[in-house]
mmCIF file of C-alpha atoms and ligand atoms in Angstrom:
data_model
loop_
_atom_site.group_PDB
_atom_site.id
_atom_site.type_symbol
_atom_site.label_atom_id
_atom_site.label_comp_id
_atom_site.label_asym_id
_atom_site.label_seq_id
_atom_site.Cartn_x
_atom_site.Cartn_y
_atom_site.Cartn_z
ATOM 1 C CA MET A 1 8.730 -8.028 14.456
ATOM 2 C CA ARG A 2 10.660 -4.892 13.604
ATOM 3 C CA ILE A 3 13.940 -6.811 14.033
ATOM 4 C CA LEU A 4 12.627 -9.544 11.759
ATOM 5 C CA LEU A 5 11.689 -6.978 9.103
ATOM 6 C CA GLY A 6 15.137 -5.428 9.436
ATOM 7 C CA LEU A 7 16.834 -8.804 9.056
ATOM 8 C CA GLY A 8 14.616 -9.518 6.070
ATOM 9 C CA ALA A 9 15.690 -6.272 4.413
ATOM 10 C CA ILE A 10 19.362 -7.074 5.025
ATOM 11 C CA TRP A 11 18.854 -10.584 3.613
ATOM 12 C CA VAL A 12 17.236 -9.152 0.458
ATOM 13 C CA LEU A 13 20.097 -6.673 0.027
ATOM 14 C CA LEU A 14 22.686 -9.438 0.443
ATOM 15 C CA CYS A 15 20.957 -11.573 -2.155
ATOM 16 C CA LEU A 16 20.575 -8.828 -4.759
ATOM 17 C CA PRO A 17 23.908 -7.020 -4.976
ATOM 18 C CA ALA A 18 23.661 -6.586 -8.740
ATOM 19 C CA LEU A 19 20.195 -5.027 -8.486
ATOM 20 C CA ALA A 20 21.129 -2.434 -5.880
ATOM 21 C CA GLN A 21 21.553 0.451 -8.321
ATOM 22 C CA THR A 22 20.382 3.633 -6.658
ATOM 23 C CA VAL A 23 19.772 6.888 -8.482
ATOM 24 C CA GLY A 24 22.264 9.490 -7.270
ATOM 25 C CA GLN A 25 24.738 6.889 -5.994
ATOM 26 C CA PRO A 26 27.824 5.600 -7.837
ATOM 27 C CA LEU A 27 27.338 2.460 -9.948
ATOM 28 C CA PRO A 28 27.990 -0.617 -7.776
ATOM 29 C CA ALA A 29 31.086 -2.558 -8.833
ATOM 30 C CA TRP A 30 30.889 -5.360 -11.406
ATOM 31 C CA THR A 31 30.688 -8.819 -9.802
ATOM 32 C CA PRO A 32 31.718 -12.209 -11.282
ATOM 33 C CA GLY A 33 29.000 -13.769 -13.437
ATOM 34 C CA THR A 34 27.650 -10.375 -14.467
ATOM 35 C CA LEU A 35 28.088 -9.121 -18.040
ATOM 36 C CA ASP A 36 28.550 -5.339 -18.293
ATOM 37 C CA ILE A 37 28.445 -3.408 -21.564
ATOM 38 C CA HIS A 38 29.411 0.234 -21.065
ATOM 39 C CA GLN A 39 28.909 2.698 -23.913
ATOM 40 C CA ILE A 40 31.324 5.372 -22.730
ATOM 41 C CA ASN A 41 30.479 8.951 -23.671
ATOM 42 C CA THR A 42 33.447 11.247 -24.267
ATOM 43 C CA GLY A 43 31.466 13.296 -26.798
ATOM 44 C CA LYS A 44 34.251 12.542 -29.275
ATOM 45 C CA GLY A 45 33.398 9.202 -30.849
ATOM 46 C CA ASN A 46 32.642 5.577 -30.008
ATOM 47 C CA SER A 47 34.064 3.484 -27.219
ATOM 48 C CA ALA A 48 32.524 0.578 -25.350
ATOM 49 C CA LEU A 49 33.913 -1.448 -22.468
ATOM 50 C CA PHE A 50 32.733 -5.055 -22.246
ATOM 51 C CA LEU A 51 33.286 -6.702 -18.869
ATOM 52 C CA LEU A 52 32.604 -10.360 -19.556
ATOM 53 C CA PRO A 53 31.228 -12.801 -16.945
ATOM 54 C CA ASP A 54 34.643 -14.141 -15.863
ATOM 55 C CA GLY A 55 36.295 -10.712 -15.801
ATOM 56 C CA THR A 56 37.732 -10.789 -19.334
ATOM 57 C CA THR A 57 37.759 -7.277 -20.778
ATOM 58 C CA MET A 58 37.161 -6.016 -24.301
ATOM 59 C CA LEU A 59 37.267 -2.436 -25.550
ATOM 60 C CA VAL A 60 35.279 -1.977 -28.750
ATOM 61 C CA ASP A 61 36.609 1.164 -30.459
ATOM 62 C CA ALA A 62 38.361 4.178 -28.998
ATOM 63 C CA GLY A 63 37.251 7.227 -30.909
ATOM 64 C CA ASP A 64 38.502 10.768 -30.968
ATOM 65 C CA GLY A 65 36.820 12.287 -34.028
ATOM 66 C CA ASN A 66 37.773 15.757 -35.136
ATOM 67 C CA HIS A 67 34.343 17.338 -35.112
ATOM 68 C CA GLU A 68 33.675 20.825 -36.319
ATOM 69 C CA PRO A 69 31.349 22.812 -34.073
ATOM 70 C CA PRO A 70 28.434 23.332 -34.081
ATOM 71 C CA ARG A 71 27.664 19.830 -35.421
ATOM 72 C CA GLY A 72 29.617 18.084 -32.723
ATOM 73 C CA THR A 73 28.788 17.037 -29.195
ATOM 74 C CA ALA A 74 30.642 18.616 -26.268
ATOM 75 C CA PRO A 75 33.675 16.796 -24.827
ATOM 76 C CA LYS A 76 32.835 14.823 -21.675
ATOM 77 C CA PRO A 77 33.486 15.188 -18.816
ATOM 78 C CA ASP A 78 35.330 18.235 -20.231
ATOM 79 C CA ALA A 79 38.177 19.233 -22.552
ATOM 80 C CA SER A 80 40.912 19.069 -19.902
ATOM 81 C CA ARG A 81 42.085 15.605 -21.045
ATOM 82 C CA PRO A 82 42.098 13.858 -24.424
ATOM 83 C CA ALA A 83 39.274 11.379 -25.089
ATOM 84 C CA GLY A 84 41.655 8.416 -24.880
ATOM 85 C CA GLU A 85 42.728 9.348 -21.367
ATOM 86 C CA TRP A 86 39.105 9.739 -20.244
ATOM 87 C CA ILE A 87 38.333 6.302 -21.713
ATOM 88 C CA ALA A 88 41.291 4.710 -19.894
ATOM 89 C CA ARG A 89 40.310 6.362 -16.608
ATOM 90 C CA TYR A 90 36.746 5.106 -17.017
ATOM 91 C CA VAL A 91 38.038 1.583 -17.696
ATOM 92 C CA ARG A 92 40.407 1.666 -14.717
ATOM 93 C CA HIS A 93 37.553 2.722 -12.446
ATOM 94 C CA MET A 94 35.326 -0.112 -13.654
ATOM 95 C CA LEU A 95 38.231 -2.592 -13.234
ATOM 96 C CA ARG A 96 39.002 -1.524 -9.676
ATOM 97 C CA HIS A 97 38.312 -5.129 -8.565
ATOM 98 C CA ASP A 98 41.318 -6.211 -10.680
ATOM 99 C CA ALA A 99 44.859 -6.011 -9.262
ATOM 100 C CA THR A 100 46.392 -5.964 -12.770
ATOM 101 C CA PRO A 101 43.872 -4.070 -14.906
ATOM 102 C CA ALA A 102 44.303 -4.506 -18.660
ATOM 103 C CA ILE A 103 42.300 -4.694 -21.866
ATOM 104 C CA ASP A 104 42.265 -8.349 -22.947
ATOM 105 C CA TYR A 105 40.960 -7.417 -26.412
ATOM 106 C CA ALA A 106 41.209 -3.966 -27.955
ATOM 107 C CA TYR A 107 38.898 -4.274 -30.971
ATOM 108 C CA LEU A 108 38.581 -1.664 -33.737
ATOM 109 C CA THR A 109 35.447 -1.961 -35.869
ATOM 110 C CA HIS A 110 37.073 0.012 -38.712
ATOM 111 C CA PHE A 111 39.654 2.626 -39.518
ATOM 112 C CA HIS A 112 37.853 5.920 -38.979
ATOM 113 C CA SER A 113 38.934 8.529 -36.472
ATOM 114 C CA ASP A 114 35.685 8.457 -34.469
ATOM 115 C CA HIS A 115 36.372 4.733 -33.796
ATOM 116 C CA MET A 116 40.168 4.492 -33.622
ATOM 117 C CA GLY A 117 41.523 8.016 -33.124
ATOM 118 C CA ALA A 118 42.092 7.568 -29.385
ATOM 119 C CA ILE A 119 43.487 4.025 -29.407
ATOM 120 C CA THR A 120 47.138 4.973 -28.884
ATOM 121 C CA GLU A 121 46.190 7.350 -26.084
ATOM 122 C CA VAL A 122 44.194 4.609 -24.331
ATOM 123 C CA ALA A 123 47.185 2.237 -24.626
ATOM 124 C CA ARG A 124 49.381 4.833 -22.918
ATOM 125 C CA HIS A 125 47.214 4.579 -19.813
ATOM 126 C CA ILE A 126 46.187 0.918 -19.684
ATOM 127 C CA PRO A 127 47.937 -2.070 -21.278
ATOM 128 C CA PHE A 128 46.444 -4.197 -24.072
ATOM 129 C CA ARG A 129 46.884 -7.979 -24.252
ATOM 130 C CA ALA A 130 45.474 -8.330 -27.773
ATOM 131 C CA LEU A 131 44.632 -5.915 -30.578
ATOM 132 C CA VAL A 132 42.059 -7.015 -33.162
ATOM 133 C CA ASP A 133 41.413 -5.100 -36.374
ATOM 134 C CA ARG A 134 40.354 -5.760 -39.965
ATOM 135 C CA GLY A 135 43.715 -5.232 -41.644
ATOM 136 C CA TRP A 136 46.627 -6.846 -39.789
ATOM 137 C CA PRO A 137 49.292 -7.436 -40.994
ATOM 138 C CA SER A 138 49.086 -6.243 -44.605
ATOM 139 C CA TYR A 139 46.425 -3.519 -44.353
ATOM 140 C CA ASP A 140 45.702 -3.838 -48.066
ATOM 141 C CA TYR A 141 41.947 -4.440 -48.402
ATOM 142 C CA PRO A 142 40.320 -3.164 -50.537
ATOM 143 C CA ALA A 143 43.549 -1.329 -51.402
ATOM 144 C CA ALA A 144 46.694 -0.204 -49.619
ATOM 145 C CA GLN A 145 45.496 1.817 -46.634
ATOM 146 C CA LYS A 146 46.834 5.326 -47.024
ATOM 147 C CA GLY A 147 46.631 7.445 -43.920
ATOM 148 C CA LEU A 148 47.100 4.463 -41.618
ATOM 149 C CA ALA A 149 50.867 4.888 -41.176
ATOM 150 C CA ALA A 150 50.692 6.076 -37.568
ATOM 151 C CA TYR A 151 48.266 3.321 -36.588
ATOM 152 C CA ARG A 152 50.321 0.641 -38.362
ATOM 153 C CA ALA A 153 53.435 1.780 -36.521
ATOM 154 C CA PHE A 154 51.447 1.560 -33.279
ATOM 155 C CA ALA A 155 50.161 -1.955 -34.095
ATOM 156 C CA GLU A 156 53.669 -3.135 -35.025
ATOM 157 C CA ALA A 157 55.118 -1.674 -31.824
ATOM 158 C CA GLN A 158 52.371 -3.382 -29.804
ATOM 159 C CA SER A 159 53.161 -6.670 -31.522
ATOM 160 C CA LYS A 160 56.881 -6.316 -30.752
ATOM 161 C CA ALA A 161 55.986 -5.611 -27.129
ATOM 162 C CA GLY A 162 54.157 -8.954 -26.915
ATOM 163 C CA VAL A 163 50.582 -7.845 -27.610
ATOM 164 C CA LYS A 164 48.766 -10.410 -29.752
ATOM 165 C CA VAL A 165 47.826 -8.349 -32.804
ATOM 166 C CA GLN A 166 45.408 -10.147 -35.103
ATOM 167 C CA ARG A 167 42.873 -9.733 -37.865
ATOM 168 C CA LEU A 168 39.280 -10.653 -37.090
ATOM 169 C CA VAL A 169 38.380 -13.947 -38.758
ATOM 170 C CA PRO A 170 34.671 -13.939 -39.688
ATOM 171 C CA GLY A 171 32.711 -17.075 -38.836
ATOM 172 C CA ARG A 172 34.825 -18.071 -35.872
ATOM 173 C CA ASN A 173 33.568 -18.270 -32.283
ATOM 174 C CA ASP A 174 36.954 -19.138 -30.767
ATOM 175 C CA GLN A 175 38.891 -15.941 -31.451
ATOM 176 C CA LEU A 176 37.273 -13.663 -28.850
ATOM 177 C CA VAL A 177 36.951 -15.939 -25.834
ATOM 178 C CA LEU A 178 36.763 -15.834 -22.069
ATOM 179 C CA LYS A 179 40.336 -15.769 -20.751
ATOM 180 C CA ARG A 180 39.899 -16.395 -17.014
ATOM 181 C CA ALA A 181 37.278 -19.062 -16.323
ATOM 182 C CA PRO A 182 35.672 -20.188 -19.608
ATOM 183 C CA ALA A 183 34.592 -23.547 -18.151
ATOM 184 C CA GLN A 184 32.318 -21.744 -15.685
ATOM 185 C CA TYR A 185 30.429 -19.920 -18.447
ATOM 186 C CA GLN A 186 29.847 -22.390 -21.249
ATOM 187 C CA ASN A 187 26.701 -20.496 -22.271
ATOM 188 C CA PHE A 188 28.874 -17.521 -23.348
ATOM 189 C CA GLU A 189 29.986 -16.942 -26.936
ATOM 190 C CA ILE A 190 31.242 -14.201 -29.223
ATOM 191 C CA ARG A 191 30.608 -15.100 -32.858
ATOM 192 C CA ASN A 192 32.555 -13.122 -35.445
ATOM 193 C CA ILE A 193 29.965 -12.133 -38.048
ATOM 194 C CA ALA A 194 31.704 -9.999 -40.671
ATOM 195 C CA ALA A 195 34.796 -8.075 -41.751
ATOM 196 C CA ASN A 196 35.864 -6.762 -45.157
ATOM 197 C CA GLY A 197 32.600 -8.036 -46.675
ATOM 198 C CA GLU A 198 33.311 -11.626 -45.626
ATOM 199 C CA ILE A 199 30.156 -12.721 -43.811
ATOM 200 C CA TRP A 200 29.347 -15.789 -41.721
ATOM 201 C CA THR A 201 26.831 -18.092 -43.439
ATOM 202 C CA GLY A 202 25.310 -19.352 -40.182
ATOM 203 C CA ALA A 203 26.664 -22.895 -40.765
ATOM 204 C CA GLY A 204 29.743 -23.977 -38.799
ATOM 205 C CA THR A 205 32.442 -21.382 -39.324
ATOM 206 C CA ASN A 206 31.710 -21.009 -43.047
ATOM 207 C CA THR A 207 31.737 -17.588 -44.670
ATOM 208 C CA ARG A 208 31.105 -16.093 -48.071
ATOM 209 C CA GLN A 209 32.399 -12.934 -49.741
ATOM 210 C CA HIS A 210 29.565 -10.425 -50.155
ATOM 211 C CA PHE A 211 31.584 -7.967 -52.257
ATOM 212 C CA PRO A 212 32.648 -8.622 -55.860
ATOM 213 C CA PRO A 213 36.330 -9.465 -56.474
ATOM 214 C CA ILE A 214 38.292 -6.231 -56.152
ATOM 215 C CA ALA A 215 39.938 -6.830 -59.553
ATOM 216 C CA THR A 216 36.520 -6.457 -61.200
ATOM 217 C CA LEU A 217 35.874 -2.987 -59.681
ATOM 218 C CA GLN A 218 37.072 0.506 -60.473
ATOM 219 C CA PRO A 219 38.798 2.144 -57.483
ATOM 220 C CA ALA A 220 35.933 4.653 -57.161
ATOM 221 C CA ASP A 221 33.555 1.721 -56.648
ATOM 222 C CA TYR A 222 35.588 -0.164 -54.049
ATOM 223 C CA PRO A 223 33.809 -1.076 -50.815
ATOM 224 C CA SER A 224 33.925 1.900 -48.454
ATOM 225 C CA GLU A 225 35.643 1.813 -45.081
ATOM 226 C CA ASN A 226 32.224 1.633 -43.385
ATOM 227 C CA MET A 227 31.193 -1.353 -45.545
ATOM 228 C CA CYS A 228 34.322 -3.164 -44.365
ATOM 229 C CA SER A 229 33.333 -2.794 -40.673
ATOM 230 C CA MET A 230 33.828 -5.753 -38.350
ATOM 231 C CA ALA A 231 30.715 -7.170 -36.651
ATOM 232 C CA PHE A 232 30.080 -9.661 -33.873
ATOM 233 C CA ARG A 233 27.220 -11.193 -31.920
ATOM 234 C CA LEU A 234 27.739 -11.748 -28.209
ATOM 235 C CA SER A 235 25.565 -14.344 -26.471
ATOM 236 C CA TYR A 236 25.240 -15.101 -22.749
ATOM 237 C CA GLY A 237 22.459 -17.596 -22.063
ATOM 238 C CA LYS A 238 19.358 -16.127 -23.701
ATOM 239 C CA PHE A 239 20.892 -12.651 -23.924
ATOM 240 C CA ASP A 240 22.264 -11.561 -27.321
ATOM 241 C CA PHE A 241 23.946 -8.296 -28.324
ATOM 242 C CA PHE A 242 24.936 -7.077 -31.795
ATOM 243 C CA SER A 243 27.739 -4.689 -32.747
ATOM 244 C CA GLY A 244 28.318 -3.854 -36.429
ATOM 245 C CA GLY A 245 30.517 -0.760 -36.530
ATOM 246 C CA ASP A 246 29.448 1.711 -39.201
ATOM 247 C CA MET A 247 28.112 -0.810 -41.735
ATOM 248 C CA PRO A 248 25.476 0.638 -44.094
ATOM 249 C CA GLY A 249 22.190 -0.940 -45.125
ATOM 250 C CA VAL A 250 20.362 1.808 -47.021
ATOM 251 C CA ARG A 251 21.966 2.357 -50.414
ATOM 252 C CA ASN A 252 21.506 4.932 -53.114
ATOM 253 C CA GLU A 253 19.137 3.690 -55.828
ATOM 254 C CA TRP A 254 21.933 3.720 -58.400
ATOM 255 C CA ALA A 255 24.356 1.820 -56.184
ATOM 256 C CA PRO A 256 24.941 -1.934 -56.491
ATOM 257 C CA ILE A 257 23.017 -4.243 -54.158
ATOM 258 C CA TRP A 258 26.213 -5.341 -52.378
ATOM 259 C CA ASN A 259 26.564 -1.821 -50.939
ATOM 260 C CA ASP A 260 23.912 -2.996 -48.451
ATOM 261 C CA VAL A 261 25.886 -4.948 -45.839
ATOM 262 C CA GLU A 262 23.219 -5.005 -43.133
ATOM 263 C CA THR A 263 20.815 -7.333 -44.948
ATOM 264 C CA PRO A 264 23.141 -10.353 -45.332
ATOM 265 C CA VAL A 265 24.446 -9.748 -41.810
ATOM 266 C CA ALA A 266 20.916 -9.610 -40.369
ATOM 267 C CA GLN A 267 20.098 -12.931 -42.050
ATOM 268 C CA VAL A 268 22.626 -14.731 -39.849
ATOM 269 C CA VAL A 269 22.488 -12.694 -36.631
ATOM 270 C CA GLY A 270 18.805 -13.311 -35.800
ATOM 271 C CA PRO A 271 16.960 -11.833 -32.815
ATOM 272 C CA VAL A 272 18.946 -9.994 -30.131
ATOM 273 C CA GLU A 273 18.073 -8.265 -26.875
ATOM 274 C CA ALA A 274 20.115 -5.139 -27.573
ATOM 275 C CA MET A 275 22.288 -3.535 -30.227
ATOM 276 C CA ILE A 276 24.369 -0.475 -30.859
ATOM 277 C CA LEU A 277 22.998 1.308 -33.906
ATOM 278 C CA ASN A 278 25.111 0.823 -37.023
ATOM 279 C CA HIS A 279 26.818 4.023 -38.183
ATOM 280 C CA HIS A 280 25.421 5.957 -35.192
ATOM 281 C CA GLY A 281 21.982 5.675 -36.819
ATOM 282 C CA ASN A 282 23.113 7.689 -39.836
ATOM 283 C CA ARG A 283 20.568 7.795 -42.665
ATOM 284 C CA ASP A 284 22.459 5.121 -44.656
ATOM 285 C CA SER A 285 22.013 2.544 -41.887
ATOM 286 C CA THR A 286 19.508 0.544 -39.847
ATOM 287 C CA ASN A 287 17.307 -0.765 -42.648
ATOM 288 C CA ALA A 288 13.892 -2.301 -42.006
ATOM 289 C CA PHE A 289 15.083 -5.852 -42.689
ATOM 290 C CA LEU A 290 17.802 -5.531 -40.033
ATOM 291 C CA LEU A 291 15.257 -4.212 -37.526
ATOM 292 C CA ALA A 292 12.724 -6.951 -38.333
ATOM 293 C CA ALA A 293 15.391 -9.659 -38.028
ATOM 294 C CA LEU A 294 17.122 -8.414 -34.853
ATOM 295 C CA ARG A 295 14.034 -6.838 -33.166
ATOM 296 C CA PRO A 296 15.917 -5.596 -30.109
ATOM 297 C CA GLN A 297 14.314 -4.395 -26.895
ATOM 298 C CA VAL A 298 17.111 -1.881 -26.382
ATOM 299 C CA PHE A 299 19.053 0.373 -28.774
ATOM 300 C CA LEU A 300 22.184 2.336 -27.961
ATOM 301 C CA ILE A 301 22.957 5.397 -30.096
ATOM 302 C CA PRO A 302 26.481 6.813 -29.901
ATOM 303 C CA VAL A 303 25.979 10.389 -31.069
ATOM 304 C CA TRP A 304 28.496 12.969 -32.243
ATOM 305 C CA THR A 305 26.632 14.920 -34.879
ATOM 306 C CA SER A 306 23.137 16.155 -35.717
ATOM 307 C CA ASN A 307 22.223 13.292 -38.060
ATOM 308 C CA HIS A 308 22.717 10.663 -35.359
ATOM 309 C CA PRO A 309 20.108 9.322 -35.761
ATOM 310 C CA GLY A 310 18.745 10.347 -39.164
ATOM 311 C CA GLU A 311 15.068 11.280 -39.109
ATOM 312 C CA ASP A 312 14.068 8.296 -41.269
ATOM 313 C CA VAL A 313 16.105 5.981 -39.076
ATOM 314 C CA TRP A 314 14.396 7.274 -35.939
ATOM 315 C CA HIS A 315 10.938 6.601 -37.364
ATOM 316 C CA ARG A 316 11.977 3.097 -38.454
ATOM 317 C CA LEU A 317 13.275 2.357 -34.953
ATOM 318 C CA MET A 318 9.964 3.315 -33.388
ATOM 319 C CA ASN A 319 7.758 1.645 -36.039
ATOM 320 C CA THR A 320 5.861 -1.295 -34.510
ATOM 321 C CA ARG A 321 4.811 -2.477 -37.992
ATOM 322 C CA ILE A 322 8.442 -3.425 -38.663
ATOM 323 C CA TYR A 323 8.379 -5.508 -35.500
ATOM 324 C CA PRO A 324 5.866 -5.511 -32.658
ATOM 325 C CA GLY A 325 6.423 -4.819 -28.998
ATOM 326 C CA PRO A 326 8.194 -2.207 -26.917
ATOM 327 C CA ARG A 327 11.717 -0.924 -27.574
ATOM 328 C CA ASP A 328 13.727 1.502 -25.457
ATOM 329 C CA VAL A 329 16.266 3.830 -27.045
ATOM 330 C CA PHE A 330 19.221 5.409 -25.245
ATOM 331 C CA ALA A 331 21.577 8.040 -26.683
ATOM 332 C CA THR A 332 24.963 9.117 -25.353
ATOM 333 C CA GLY A 333 24.343 12.811 -26.058
ATOM 334 C CA MET A 334 21.453 13.966 -28.228
ATOM 335 C CA LEU A 335 21.932 17.320 -29.947
ATOM 336 C CA GLU A 336 19.399 20.118 -30.185
ATOM 337 C CA GLY A 337 19.698 19.919 -33.985
ATOM 338 C CA ASN A 338 18.226 16.411 -33.946
ATOM 339 C CA ARG A 339 15.312 17.594 -31.835
ATOM 340 C CA LEU A 340 14.620 20.471 -34.239
ATOM 341 C CA VAL A 341 14.514 18.098 -37.214
ATOM 342 C CA ILE A 342 12.748 15.110 -35.647
ATOM 343 C CA GLY A 343 10.418 16.985 -33.314
ATOM 344 C CA PRO A 344 8.619 15.825 -30.161
ATOM 345 C CA SER A 345 8.785 12.175 -31.246
ATOM 346 C CA LEU A 346 12.405 12.263 -30.052
ATOM 347 C CA ASP A 347 11.120 12.738 -26.493
ATOM 348 C CA GLN A 348 10.419 8.996 -26.526
ATOM 349 C CA LEU A 349 14.143 8.513 -25.883
ATOM 350 C CA LYS A 350 14.569 6.834 -22.492
ATOM 351 C CA SER A 351 17.727 8.842 -21.986
ATOM 352 C CA ALA A 352 19.340 11.535 -24.125
ATOM 353 C CA GLN A 353 22.641 12.007 -22.263
ATOM 354 C CA GLY A 354 25.203 9.960 -20.349
ATOM 355 C CA HIS A 355 27.245 6.783 -20.289
ATOM 356 C CA ILE A 356 24.930 3.836 -20.990
ATOM 357 C CA VAL A 357 25.512 0.610 -19.055
ATOM 358 C CA LEU A 358 23.809 -2.678 -19.918
ATOM 359 C CA ARG A 359 24.132 -4.870 -16.849
ATOM 360 C CA VAL A 360 23.190 -8.477 -17.594
ATOM 361 C CA ALA A 361 22.505 -10.622 -14.529
ATOM 362 C CA ALA A 362 24.471 -13.848 -14.047
ATOM 363 C CA GLY A 363 23.149 -16.492 -16.444
ATOM 364 C CA GLY A 364 21.867 -13.979 -19.001
ATOM 365 C CA GLU A 365 18.145 -14.218 -18.148
ATOM 366 C CA THR A 366 17.552 -10.545 -17.325
ATOM 367 C CA PHE A 367 19.282 -7.217 -17.758
ATOM 368 C CA GLN A 368 18.972 -3.580 -16.820
ATOM 369 C CA VAL A 369 20.046 -0.373 -18.515
ATOM 370 C CA ILE A 370 21.712 2.100 -16.183
ATOM 371 C CA VAL A 371 22.509 5.631 -17.325
ATOM 372 C CA LEU A 372 25.486 7.261 -15.626
ATOM 373 C CA ASP A 373 26.267 10.949 -15.250
ATOM 374 C CA ASP A 374 28.946 11.923 -17.777
ATOM 375 C CA SER A 375 29.528 15.487 -16.555
ATOM 376 C CA ALA A 376 32.196 14.405 -14.050
ATOM 377 C CA GLU A 377 33.971 11.224 -13.002
ATOM 378 C CA SER A 378 31.316 10.527 -10.380
ATOM 379 C CA PHE A 379 29.976 7.398 -12.129
ATOM 380 C CA ARG A 380 26.664 8.316 -10.484
ATOM 381 C CA VAL A 381 23.470 6.608 -11.579
ATOM 382 C CA ARG A 382 21.073 9.000 -13.321
ATOM 383 C CA SER A 383 18.365 6.490 -14.144
ATOM 384 C CA VAL A 384 17.687 2.748 -14.075
ATOM 385 C CA HIS A 385 15.561 0.956 -16.694
ATOM 386 C CA GLY A 386 14.176 -2.565 -16.705
ATOM 387 C CA PRO A 387 14.682 -5.294 -15.708
ATOM 388 C CA TYR A 388 14.204 -6.628 -19.214
ATOM 389 C CA THR A 389 13.756 -10.359 -19.814
ATOM 390 C CA ALA A 390 15.953 -12.054 -22.413
ATOM 391 C CA ARG A 391 14.002 -14.167 -24.927
HETATM 392 ZN ZN1 LIG B 401 31.516 6.297 -36.956
#
């Protein structure tokens, strides 16, 4: 009997490799069919590694913001290496199954330091196969991009070296694709939703321009860099994930309606299982319409300052009148300042510190959230949440 029980336990373990996350142990390796979304915490800005079901890799942002203490989060694991090198080392560890590790798509939501400042450093340590941004090759929307000279030189050098540099084309679902075995995962899609105010209509690959023609605006009223953020929706079976960069959705009363980018985006994205908060949950983001339309079960907050999230945003997130049902919120590194302003309500966070891994089981029916220790390169599991069921 005891032998039978032992065999049964071994059988269960063999059948559930992706569920064998153990607190205190390193994260088990990615396996084919699984979708991993890693929000990497360097304390310096945004970066997320997407390990797609066939092993295709995408890095969404590589930030290295220049934060002034005491607003900023501490560098993680520590200050001994630049953020870009930590990101590349994290990626290499997670791609240890791959004999020729590379980033298939390096994707920059927009041109701010906390999203792109570490991109050249990452490329020094792991090769890119494609680079996707909102400006290539002219970098002239809404006006000539001053301050982008170093990045443009980098993008041009990448292009000369054979990297496929391209501008995101809103509406399309055939630009960011599985590169290894797409036929095996026909229920996988990345739909480009928005860039530079051009937003998918929800029909075919059609788009419309949400911003007025630039010629009709004064330079002071041009769309901001955040408004121009690129956005996509990733779908794997029933599982959907939204990423919208730093797009705003809460405008000043005197500002034109088109300064709200979230509302027209939310109209076409629809319900998702999980999302990264727009603009780190800054007070100008995450409006009630977006929350009601997307109604995620899981939120990721990449934090680097004490208004991530804004107090109003936090209370909207947790408000079950906006949409019913449970929602779990995970932050990469909550600051004491946020706790002082928001108060004990912030203790509802499922996790306040660490790398956040969404691990979606093969087929996209269920997923877990796994928080990893970010104080060293141990990749140890701190907590496991779920499984959640995709709807
Ligand atoms: Zn940002």
